[in-house]
Amino acid sequence: MSDLGRLEDLPADYVAALRAQNLVPLWPSLRAVMPAGKPQPRTAPTRWSYAALKPLLLRAGELTPIEKAERRVLVLANPGHTLEKMQASSAIYLGMQLLLPGEWAPSHRHTPNAVRMVVEGEGAWTTVEGEKCPMGRGDLILTPTGLWHEHGHDGDQPVVWLDVLDLPLVHYLEASYHVNGQRQAQLAMRGDRAFVRAGVAPTPVFERTRKAYPLLRYPWADTKAALQSLAVDQPDLECVMVTYLNPETGGDAENILGFYALMLRPGQTLSLPARSPASVFHVIEGGAEVQVMTDRFALAEADTCCAPGYTPITLRNRSATAPAFVFAADEAPLHRKLGLYEVRA
Ligand code: GTQ
């Protein structure tokens, strides 16, 4: 491969004349925007310890009243992108949100899609389009693009959850904005049993629901039971993983990011192939070691890490006797829609 000409090789007056016309020569920058063989992601393998961040988050609870924060969140920022960018990967935003007893995070809606993975505490809820979704450890609650949502808390201990948004992508597309709303009249408690069995869906008078997002709350007890059934049903299955789905379409729960839960059997090491999307892992129960290139993160419960795309990932259960349960998010739905999805052997 021949070396391409550099900017310094060009006469200064020529470069100045180009700039004056808002023109740029491609060849000095071609390799940077299209590197050979594989991308050079800015996303650095990064781990965030819950034990380290929790006191800082609780301190934010003392320093900043909810009225001054709207959403009291510490962003899990990837230094590879610079912290100011507030992104875990090119498309994924992660934040740890704190809600104290009696607090209320007012109703709004926005173009980025969000999900919440509940980390700790009881008694909080998210109301989505008038439906109240209780938040318990390990529950996944969707607030897809454009849907009104607010958070409240009737319990007596702090509640913490992990926010996963496609904000960096939507912001990059110059399509990110929010609208503030009124406190929602709570129409109903969101039932979470309607889609509890895979393979059948509610069909009143031969019509299926036409809701774009028929399921907003995925209780951890059900997801965990699905993983345990799968592990028992297929004892030789290496990758005991489920995808959070839209139960009406069978497609991904949201349009841009994908969400998964996986179970590592006691003592198991699971090798995942190099895939184009970046991914995030968060331990729901147990302990897991995540190896990405030369980085090896020992994750305890509630710890979170991210990995760039195009690199193999190895997950290992740190316990020889108990299973480990891990929540994962990635950019696969986005890559698939764009025709960019790749798995490398
Ligand atoms: O709870 O609506 O972490 O709007 C960032 C933006 C959470 C939320 C975040 C948000 C929210």
Short mmCIF file of N, CA and C in Angstrom, two decimals, residues 111-266:
data_model
loop_
_atom_site.label_atom_id
_atom_site.label_comp_id
_atom_site.label_asym_id
_atom_site.label_seq_id
_atom_site.Cartn_x
_atom_site.Cartn_y
_atom_site.Cartn_z
N THR A 111 -36.52 12.71 21.90
CA THR A 111 -36.30 11.87 20.72
C THR A 111 -35.40 10.66 21.00
N PRO A 112 -34.35 10.79 21.83
CA PRO A 112 -33.57 9.58 22.08
C PRO A 112 -34.41 8.51 22.80
N ASN A 113 -34.14 7.26 22.52
CA ASN A 113 -34.76 6.13 23.21
C ASN A 113 -34.00 5.86 24.50
N ALA A 114 -34.73 5.46 25.53
CA ALA A 114 -34.07 5.12 26.79
C ALA A 114 -34.60 3.80 27.32
N VAL A 115 -33.78 3.13 28.12
CA VAL A 115 -34.26 2.06 28.99
C VAL A 115 -33.64 2.29 30.35
N ARG A 116 -34.28 1.75 31.37
CA ARG A 116 -33.73 1.79 32.73
C ARG A 116 -33.59 0.37 33.23
N MET A 117 -32.40 0.06 33.75
CA MET A 117 -32.14 -1.22 34.43
C MET A 117 -32.01 -0.88 35.91
N VAL A 118 -32.94 -1.39 36.72
CA VAL A 118 -32.99 -0.98 38.13
C VAL A 118 -31.87 -1.68 38.90
N VAL A 119 -31.08 -0.88 39.62
CA VAL A 119 -29.90 -1.40 40.30
C VAL A 119 -30.17 -1.67 41.78
N GLU A 120 -30.88 -0.76 42.41
CA GLU A 120 -30.99 -0.88 43.87
C GLU A 120 -32.19 -0.09 44.37
N GLY A 121 -32.86 -0.62 45.39
CA GLY A 121 -33.92 0.11 46.08
C GLY A 121 -35.31 -0.31 45.62
N GLU A 122 -36.26 -0.06 46.49
CA GLU A 122 -37.66 -0.43 46.20
C GLU A 122 -38.54 0.80 46.32
N GLY A 123 -39.66 0.80 45.64
CA GLY A 123 -40.68 1.83 45.85
C GLY A 123 -40.72 2.91 44.78
N ALA A 124 -39.76 2.91 43.86
CA ALA A 124 -39.81 3.90 42.79
C ALA A 124 -40.64 3.36 41.63
N TRP A 125 -41.06 4.27 40.77
CA TRP A 125 -41.82 3.88 39.60
C TRP A 125 -41.54 4.87 38.48
N THR A 126 -41.71 4.41 37.27
CA THR A 126 -41.67 5.28 36.10
C THR A 126 -43.05 5.21 35.46
N THR A 127 -43.65 6.37 35.22
CA THR A 127 -44.93 6.38 34.51
C THR A 127 -44.64 6.68 33.04
N VAL A 128 -45.06 5.76 32.17
CA VAL A 128 -44.83 5.92 30.73
C VAL A 128 -46.19 6.01 30.07
N GLU A 129 -46.47 7.17 29.45
CA GLU A 129 -47.76 7.38 28.77
C GLU A 129 -48.92 6.99 29.70
N GLY A 130 -48.82 7.42 30.96
CA GLY A 130 -49.93 7.21 31.90
C GLY A 130 -49.93 5.87 32.59
N GLU A 131 -49.02 4.99 32.22
CA GLU A 131 -49.00 3.68 32.86
C GLU A 131 -47.85 3.59 33.84
N LYS A 132 -48.19 3.24 35.07
CA LYS A 132 -47.21 3.23 36.16
C LYS A 132 -46.45 1.91 36.17
N CYS A 133 -45.14 1.99 36.00
CA CYS A 133 -44.29 0.80 35.98
C CYS A 133 -43.47 0.77 37.26
N PRO A 134 -43.75 -0.16 38.16
CA PRO A 134 -42.92 -0.27 39.38
C PRO A 134 -41.50 -0.66 39.01
N MET A 135 -40.54 -0.15 39.80
CA MET A 135 -39.13 -0.42 39.53
C MET A 135 -38.55 -1.26 40.64
N GLY A 136 -38.14 -2.48 40.32
CA GLY A 136 -37.47 -3.36 41.29
C GLY A 136 -36.16 -3.83 40.68
N ARG A 137 -35.27 -4.32 41.53
CA ARG A 137 -33.95 -4.77 41.10
C ARG A 137 -34.03 -5.68 39.86
N GLY A 138 -33.29 -5.29 38.82
CA GLY A 138 -33.20 -6.11 37.62
C GLY A 138 -34.31 -5.90 36.61
N ASP A 139 -35.36 -5.16 37.01
CA ASP A 139 -36.43 -4.88 36.03
C ASP A 139 -35.89 -3.98 34.92
N LEU A 140 -36.35 -4.21 33.71
CA LEU A 140 -36.00 -3.34 32.58
C LEU A 140 -37.26 -2.58 32.17
N ILE A 141 -37.15 -1.26 32.15
CA ILE A 141 -38.29 -0.42 31.78
C ILE A 141 -37.93 0.42 30.58
N LEU A 142 -38.80 0.36 29.57
CA LEU A 142 -38.55 1.07 28.32
C LEU A 142 -39.21 2.44 28.34
N THR A 143 -38.49 3.45 27.91
CA THR A 143 -39.13 4.73 27.57
C THR A 143 -38.66 5.08 26.15
N PRO A 144 -39.34 4.48 25.17
CA PRO A 144 -38.92 4.67 23.78
C PRO A 144 -39.15 6.10 23.29
N THR A 145 -38.57 6.40 22.17
CA THR A 145 -38.62 7.74 21.59
C THR A 145 -40.04 8.31 21.59
N GLY A 146 -40.15 9.55 22.08
CA GLY A 146 -41.43 10.26 21.97
C GLY A 146 -42.44 9.97 23.05
N LEU A 147 -42.21 9.00 23.92
CA LEU A 147 -43.21 8.66 24.94
C LEU A 147 -42.97 9.49 26.21
N TRP A 148 -44.06 10.03 26.77
CA TRP A 148 -43.98 10.78 28.03
C TRP A 148 -43.51 9.87 29.14
N HIS A 149 -42.60 10.37 29.96
CA HIS A 149 -42.20 9.58 31.13
C HIS A 149 -41.77 10.48 32.27
N GLU A 150 -42.01 10.01 33.47
CA GLU A 150 -41.60 10.69 34.69
C GLU A 150 -41.31 9.62 35.73
N HIS A 151 -40.51 10.01 36.74
CA HIS A 151 -40.12 9.06 37.77
C HIS A 151 -40.57 9.56 39.13
N GLY A 152 -41.09 8.67 39.96
CA GLY A 152 -41.48 9.02 41.33
C GLY A 152 -41.01 7.94 42.29
N HIS A 153 -41.16 8.22 43.58
CA HIS A 153 -40.59 7.32 44.57
C HIS A 153 -41.41 7.36 45.86
N ASP A 154 -42.11 6.28 46.17
CA ASP A 154 -42.92 6.19 47.38
C ASP A 154 -42.23 5.37 48.48
N GLY A 155 -41.03 4.90 48.24
CA GLY A 155 -40.33 4.07 49.23
C GLY A 155 -39.58 4.91 50.25
N ASP A 156 -38.74 4.25 51.04
CA ASP A 156 -38.04 4.99 52.09
C ASP A 156 -36.52 4.88 52.00
N GLN A 157 -36.03 4.31 50.90
CA GLN A 157 -34.57 4.22 50.69
C GLN A 157 -34.25 4.79 49.31
N PRO A 158 -33.02 5.26 49.13
CA PRO A 158 -32.65 5.75 47.79
C PRO A 158 -32.84 4.65 46.73
N VAL A 159 -33.26 5.05 45.54
CA VAL A 159 -33.35 4.13 44.41
C VAL A 159 -32.37 4.57 43.34
N VAL A 160 -31.66 3.58 42.79
CA VAL A 160 -30.67 3.86 41.75
C VAL A 160 -30.97 2.98 40.56
N TRP A 161 -30.89 3.56 39.38
CA TRP A 161 -31.00 2.73 38.19
C TRP A 161 -30.01 3.18 37.13
N LEU A 162 -29.74 2.26 36.20
CA LEU A 162 -28.84 2.52 35.09
C LEU A 162 -29.67 2.94 33.88
N ASP A 163 -29.42 4.15 33.38
CA ASP A 163 -30.07 4.61 32.16
C ASP A 163 -29.22 4.23 30.96
N VAL A 164 -29.83 3.65 29.93
CA VAL A 164 -29.12 3.37 28.69
C VAL A 164 -29.88 4.07 27.58
N LEU A 165 -29.24 5.01 26.93
CA LEU A 165 -29.88 5.80 25.87
C LEU A 165 -29.04 5.74 24.60
N ASP A 166 -29.71 6.00 23.47
CA ASP A 166 -28.97 6.15 22.22
C ASP A 166 -28.68 7.63 21.94
N LEU A 167 -28.59 8.40 23.03
CA LEU A 167 -28.38 9.84 22.94
C LEU A 167 -27.18 10.27 22.09
N PRO A 168 -26.00 9.63 22.21
CA PRO A 168 -24.87 10.12 21.41
C PRO A 168 -25.16 10.08 19.91
N LEU A 169 -25.84 9.03 19.47
CA LEU A 169 -26.17 8.92 18.05
C LEU A 169 -27.20 9.96 17.65
N VAL A 170 -28.26 10.06 18.45
CA VAL A 170 -29.35 10.98 18.09
C VAL A 170 -28.84 12.43 18.13
N HIS A 171 -27.96 12.71 19.10
CA HIS A 171 -27.34 14.04 19.17
C HIS A 171 -26.47 14.28 17.93
N TYR A 172 -25.68 13.29 17.55
CA TYR A 172 -24.82 13.40 16.37
C TYR A 172 -25.64 13.68 15.12
N LEU A 173 -26.84 13.07 15.08
CA LEU A 173 -27.73 13.27 13.93
C LEU A 173 -28.44 14.62 13.98
N GLU A 174 -28.16 15.41 15.04
CA GLU A 174 -28.80 16.70 15.25
C GLU A 174 -30.32 16.53 15.30
N ALA A 175 -30.72 15.44 15.97
CA ALA A 175 -32.14 15.12 16.08
C ALA A 175 -32.55 15.00 17.55
N SER A 176 -31.69 15.46 18.47
CA SER A 176 -31.99 15.29 19.89
C SER A 176 -32.66 16.53 20.46
N TYR A 177 -33.86 16.36 21.02
CA TYR A 177 -34.52 17.44 21.75
C TYR A 177 -35.53 16.85 22.72
N HIS A 178 -35.97 17.68 23.68
CA HIS A 178 -36.97 17.21 24.64
C HIS A 178 -38.11 18.22 24.71
N VAL A 179 -39.23 17.76 25.25
CA VAL A 179 -40.39 18.61 25.51
C VAL A 179 -40.82 18.32 26.95
N ASN A 180 -41.00 19.37 27.75
CA ASN A 180 -41.49 19.19 29.12
C ASN A 180 -43.00 19.11 29.12
N GLY A 181 -43.54 18.32 30.06
CA GLY A 181 -44.99 18.15 30.12
C GLY A 181 -45.54 18.31 31.52
N GLN A 182 -46.80 18.04 31.65
CA GLN A 182 -47.49 18.10 32.94
C GLN A 182 -47.37 16.75 33.63
N ARG A 183 -47.52 16.77 34.95
CA ARG A 183 -47.57 15.51 35.68
C ARG A 183 -48.66 14.63 35.05
N GLN A 184 -48.34 13.40 34.76
CA GLN A 184 -49.29 12.54 34.06
C GLN A 184 -50.37 12.04 35.01
N ALA A 185 -51.59 12.08 34.53
CA ALA A 185 -52.65 11.39 35.25
C ALA A 185 -52.34 9.91 35.12
N GLN A 186 -52.22 9.21 36.24
CA GLN A 186 -51.90 7.79 36.11
C GLN A 186 -53.16 7.03 35.77
N LEU A 187 -53.23 6.61 34.54
CA LEU A 187 -54.43 5.94 34.05
C LEU A 187 -54.56 4.56 34.66
N ALA A 188 -53.45 3.89 34.77
CA ALA A 188 -53.52 2.49 35.16
C ALA A 188 -52.17 2.03 35.66
N MET A 189 -52.21 1.00 36.47
CA MET A 189 -50.99 0.29 36.82
C MET A 189 -50.65 -0.54 35.59
N ARG A 190 -49.44 -0.46 35.14
CA ARG A 190 -49.05 -1.24 33.97
C ARG A 190 -49.05 -2.72 34.34
N GLY A 191 -49.94 -3.47 33.74
CA GLY A 191 -49.93 -4.91 33.95
C GLY A 191 -48.69 -5.49 33.31
N ASP A 192 -48.09 -6.49 33.92
CA ASP A 192 -46.90 -7.06 33.29
C ASP A 192 -47.06 -8.56 33.05
N ARG A 193 -48.33 -9.03 33.04
CA ARG A 193 -48.52 -10.46 32.81
C ARG A 193 -49.05 -10.76 31.40
N ALA A 194 -49.39 -9.74 30.63
CA ALA A 194 -50.06 -9.95 29.34
C ALA A 194 -49.18 -10.72 28.34
N PHE A 195 -47.87 -10.52 28.44
CA PHE A 195 -46.98 -11.16 27.46
C PHE A 195 -46.04 -12.15 28.15
N VAL A 196 -46.53 -12.78 29.23
CA VAL A 196 -45.60 -13.53 30.06
C VAL A 196 -45.18 -14.87 29.44
N ARG A 197 -45.92 -15.35 28.44
CA ARG A 197 -45.53 -16.60 27.77
C ARG A 197 -45.12 -16.30 26.33
N ALA A 198 -43.94 -16.74 25.98
CA ALA A 198 -43.50 -16.59 24.60
C ALA A 198 -44.36 -17.47 23.70
N GLY A 199 -44.57 -17.03 22.48
CA GLY A 199 -45.27 -17.86 21.50
C GLY A 199 -46.75 -17.56 21.37
N VAL A 200 -47.33 -16.91 22.38
CA VAL A 200 -48.74 -16.49 22.27
C VAL A 200 -48.83 -15.03 22.68
N ALA A 201 -49.77 -14.31 22.06
CA ALA A 201 -49.94 -12.88 22.36
C ALA A 201 -51.42 -12.58 22.52
N PRO A 202 -51.74 -11.61 23.38
CA PRO A 202 -53.16 -11.26 23.58
C PRO A 202 -53.81 -10.88 22.27
N THR A 203 -55.05 -11.37 22.06
CA THR A 203 -55.73 -11.17 20.78
C THR A 203 -57.21 -10.93 21.00
N PRO A 204 -57.58 -9.75 21.57
CA PRO A 204 -59.00 -9.52 21.81
C PRO A 204 -59.77 -9.43 20.49
N VAL A 205 -60.83 -10.23 20.37
CA VAL A 205 -61.68 -10.30 19.16
C VAL A 205 -60.83 -10.35 17.88
N PHE A 206 -59.91 -11.25 17.88
CA PHE A 206 -59.08 -11.54 16.69
C PHE A 206 -58.23 -10.36 16.23
N GLU A 207 -58.04 -9.37 17.08
CA GLU A 207 -57.17 -8.25 16.72
C GLU A 207 -56.03 -8.16 17.72
N ARG A 208 -54.83 -8.06 17.23
CA ARG A 208 -53.67 -7.86 18.11
C ARG A 208 -53.52 -6.37 18.39
N THR A 209 -52.82 -6.04 19.46
CA THR A 209 -52.61 -4.63 19.77
C THR A 209 -51.81 -3.97 18.63
N ARG A 210 -52.13 -2.72 18.40
CA ARG A 210 -51.37 -1.99 17.38
C ARG A 210 -50.35 -1.05 18.00
N LYS A 211 -50.12 -1.22 19.29
CA LYS A 211 -49.14 -0.36 19.95
C LYS A 211 -47.74 -0.63 19.42
N ALA A 212 -47.01 0.44 19.14
CA ALA A 212 -45.63 0.27 18.67
C ALA A 212 -44.77 -0.37 19.76
N TYR A 213 -45.08 -0.05 21.02
CA TYR A 213 -44.32 -0.59 22.14
C TYR A 213 -45.28 -1.26 23.12
N PRO A 214 -45.70 -2.48 22.81
CA PRO A 214 -46.73 -3.14 23.62
C PRO A 214 -46.26 -3.50 25.03
N LEU A 215 -44.96 -3.67 25.21
CA LEU A 215 -44.44 -4.09 26.51
C LEU A 215 -43.41 -3.05 26.96
N LEU A 216 -43.64 -2.47 28.14
CA LEU A 216 -42.75 -1.41 28.61
C LEU A 216 -41.94 -1.84 29.83
N ARG A 217 -42.40 -2.88 30.52
CA ARG A 217 -41.71 -3.32 31.73
C ARG A 217 -41.43 -4.81 31.63
N TYR A 218 -40.18 -5.18 31.76
CA TYR A 218 -39.76 -6.58 31.71
C TYR A 218 -39.28 -6.95 33.10
N PRO A 219 -40.17 -7.58 33.92
CA PRO A 219 -39.79 -7.89 35.30
C PRO A 219 -38.61 -8.87 35.33
N TRP A 220 -37.69 -8.60 36.23
CA TRP A 220 -36.49 -9.45 36.32
C TRP A 220 -36.85 -10.90 36.64
N ALA A 221 -37.86 -11.10 37.49
CA ALA A 221 -38.23 -12.48 37.86
C ALA A 221 -38.55 -13.30 36.60
N ASP A 222 -39.24 -12.70 35.62
CA ASP A 222 -39.60 -13.42 34.40
C ASP A 222 -38.38 -13.66 33.51
N THR A 223 -37.53 -12.63 33.39
CA THR A 223 -36.34 -12.77 32.54
C THR A 223 -35.40 -13.83 33.12
N LYS A 224 -35.24 -13.77 34.44
CA LYS A 224 -34.36 -14.74 35.11
C LYS A 224 -34.92 -16.17 34.95
N ALA A 225 -36.24 -16.29 35.10
CA ALA A 225 -36.86 -17.61 34.94
C ALA A 225 -36.66 -18.13 33.52
N ALA A 226 -36.73 -17.24 32.53
CA ALA A 226 -36.51 -17.65 31.13
C ALA A 226 -35.09 -18.16 30.94
N LEU A 227 -34.13 -17.49 31.55
CA LEU A 227 -32.73 -17.92 31.44
C LEU A 227 -32.53 -19.27 32.12
N GLN A 228 -33.14 -19.42 33.29
CA GLN A 228 -32.98 -20.69 34.03
C GLN A 228 -33.64 -21.84 33.28
N SER A 229 -34.81 -21.58 32.69
CA SER A 229 -35.47 -22.63 31.89
C SER A 229 -34.62 -23.02 30.70
N LEU A 230 -34.07 -22.01 30.04
CA LEU A 230 -33.23 -22.27 28.87
C LEU A 230 -32.01 -23.10 29.26
N ALA A 231 -31.40 -22.76 30.38
CA ALA A 231 -30.20 -23.48 30.84
C ALA A 231 -30.53 -24.94 31.15
N VAL A 232 -31.71 -25.17 31.73
CA VAL A 232 -32.11 -26.55 32.07
C VAL A 232 -32.50 -27.30 30.82
N ASP A 233 -33.23 -26.61 29.93
CA ASP A 233 -33.73 -27.25 28.71
C ASP A 233 -32.60 -27.64 27.77
N GLN A 234 -31.55 -26.82 27.75
CA GLN A 234 -30.44 -27.08 26.83
C GLN A 234 -29.13 -27.09 27.62
N PRO A 235 -28.87 -28.22 28.30
CA PRO A 235 -27.70 -28.27 29.19
C PRO A 235 -26.37 -28.08 28.48
N ASP A 236 -26.35 -28.32 27.16
CA ASP A 236 -25.09 -28.16 26.43
C ASP A 236 -24.95 -26.77 25.80
N LEU A 237 -25.98 -25.96 25.94
CA LEU A 237 -25.94 -24.64 25.31
C LEU A 237 -24.86 -23.78 25.96
N GLU A 238 -23.97 -23.26 25.12
CA GLU A 238 -22.86 -22.43 25.61
C GLU A 238 -23.36 -21.06 26.07
N CYS A 239 -24.11 -20.43 25.15
CA CYS A 239 -24.48 -19.03 25.35
C CYS A 239 -25.94 -18.96 25.82
N VAL A 240 -26.13 -18.94 27.12
CA VAL A 240 -27.49 -18.89 27.68
C VAL A 240 -27.89 -17.41 27.74
N MET A 241 -28.51 -16.96 26.67
CA MET A 241 -28.79 -15.53 26.53
C MET A 241 -30.19 -15.34 25.96
N VAL A 242 -30.88 -14.30 26.41
CA VAL A 242 -32.17 -13.93 25.82
C VAL A 242 -32.09 -12.47 25.38
N THR A 243 -32.89 -12.16 24.36
CA THR A 243 -33.00 -10.79 23.85
C THR A 243 -34.31 -10.20 24.36
N TYR A 244 -34.26 -8.95 24.82
CA TYR A 244 -35.50 -8.24 25.14
C TYR A 244 -36.17 -7.86 23.82
N LEU A 245 -37.38 -8.41 23.62
CA LEU A 245 -38.07 -8.27 22.34
C LEU A 245 -39.31 -7.40 22.46
N ASN A 246 -39.73 -6.87 21.34
CA ASN A 246 -41.09 -6.39 21.18
C ASN A 246 -41.94 -7.65 20.94
N PRO A 247 -42.81 -8.01 21.89
CA PRO A 247 -43.48 -9.32 21.79
C PRO A 247 -44.51 -9.40 20.67
N GLU A 248 -44.89 -8.28 20.09
CA GLU A 248 -45.82 -8.29 18.96
C GLU A 248 -45.10 -8.53 17.64
N THR A 249 -43.90 -8.01 17.50
CA THR A 249 -43.21 -8.11 16.22
C THR A 249 -42.09 -9.14 16.24
N GLY A 250 -41.64 -9.51 17.43
CA GLY A 250 -40.48 -10.39 17.53
C GLY A 250 -39.18 -9.66 17.27
N GLY A 251 -39.26 -8.37 16.95
CA GLY A 251 -38.05 -7.58 16.71
C GLY A 251 -37.46 -7.09 18.02
N ASP A 252 -36.39 -6.34 17.91
CA ASP A 252 -35.75 -5.80 19.10
C ASP A 252 -36.71 -4.86 19.83
N ALA A 253 -36.54 -4.76 21.15
CA ALA A 253 -37.45 -3.96 21.98
C ALA A 253 -37.43 -2.48 21.55
N GLU A 254 -36.26 -1.99 21.16
CA GLU A 254 -36.15 -0.61 20.66
C GLU A 254 -35.42 -0.62 19.32
N ASN A 255 -35.45 0.54 18.65
CA ASN A 255 -34.99 0.60 17.26
C ASN A 255 -33.49 0.65 17.07
N ILE A 256 -32.78 1.22 18.05
CA ILE A 256 -31.38 1.55 17.81
C ILE A 256 -30.43 0.66 18.61
N LEU A 257 -30.71 0.55 19.91
CA LEU A 257 -29.87 -0.31 20.75
C LEU A 257 -30.57 -1.63 21.03
N GLY A 258 -29.78 -2.67 21.24
CA GLY A 258 -30.29 -3.99 21.58
C GLY A 258 -30.03 -4.28 23.06
N PHE A 259 -30.94 -5.04 23.68
CA PHE A 259 -30.83 -5.34 25.11
C PHE A 259 -30.99 -6.83 25.32
N TYR A 260 -30.17 -7.37 26.21
CA TYR A 260 -30.06 -8.81 26.41
C TYR A 260 -29.85 -9.12 27.88
N ALA A 261 -30.19 -10.35 28.27
CA ALA A 261 -29.78 -10.84 29.58
C ALA A 261 -29.10 -12.17 29.35
N LEU A 262 -28.05 -12.43 30.09
CA LEU A 262 -27.38 -13.72 29.92
C LEU A 262 -27.03 -14.32 31.26
N MET A 263 -26.97 -15.62 31.23
CA MET A 263 -26.62 -16.37 32.43
C MET A 263 -25.32 -17.11 32.18
N LEU A 264 -24.38 -16.92 33.09
CA LEU A 264 -23.14 -17.70 33.03
C LEU A 264 -23.30 -18.83 34.03
N ARG A 265 -23.13 -20.04 33.55
CA ARG A 265 -23.24 -21.18 34.47
C ARG A 265 -22.07 -21.12 35.46
N PRO A 266 -22.22 -21.79 36.61
CA PRO A 266 -21.12 -21.78 37.59
C PRO A 266 -19.79 -22.15 36.93
#
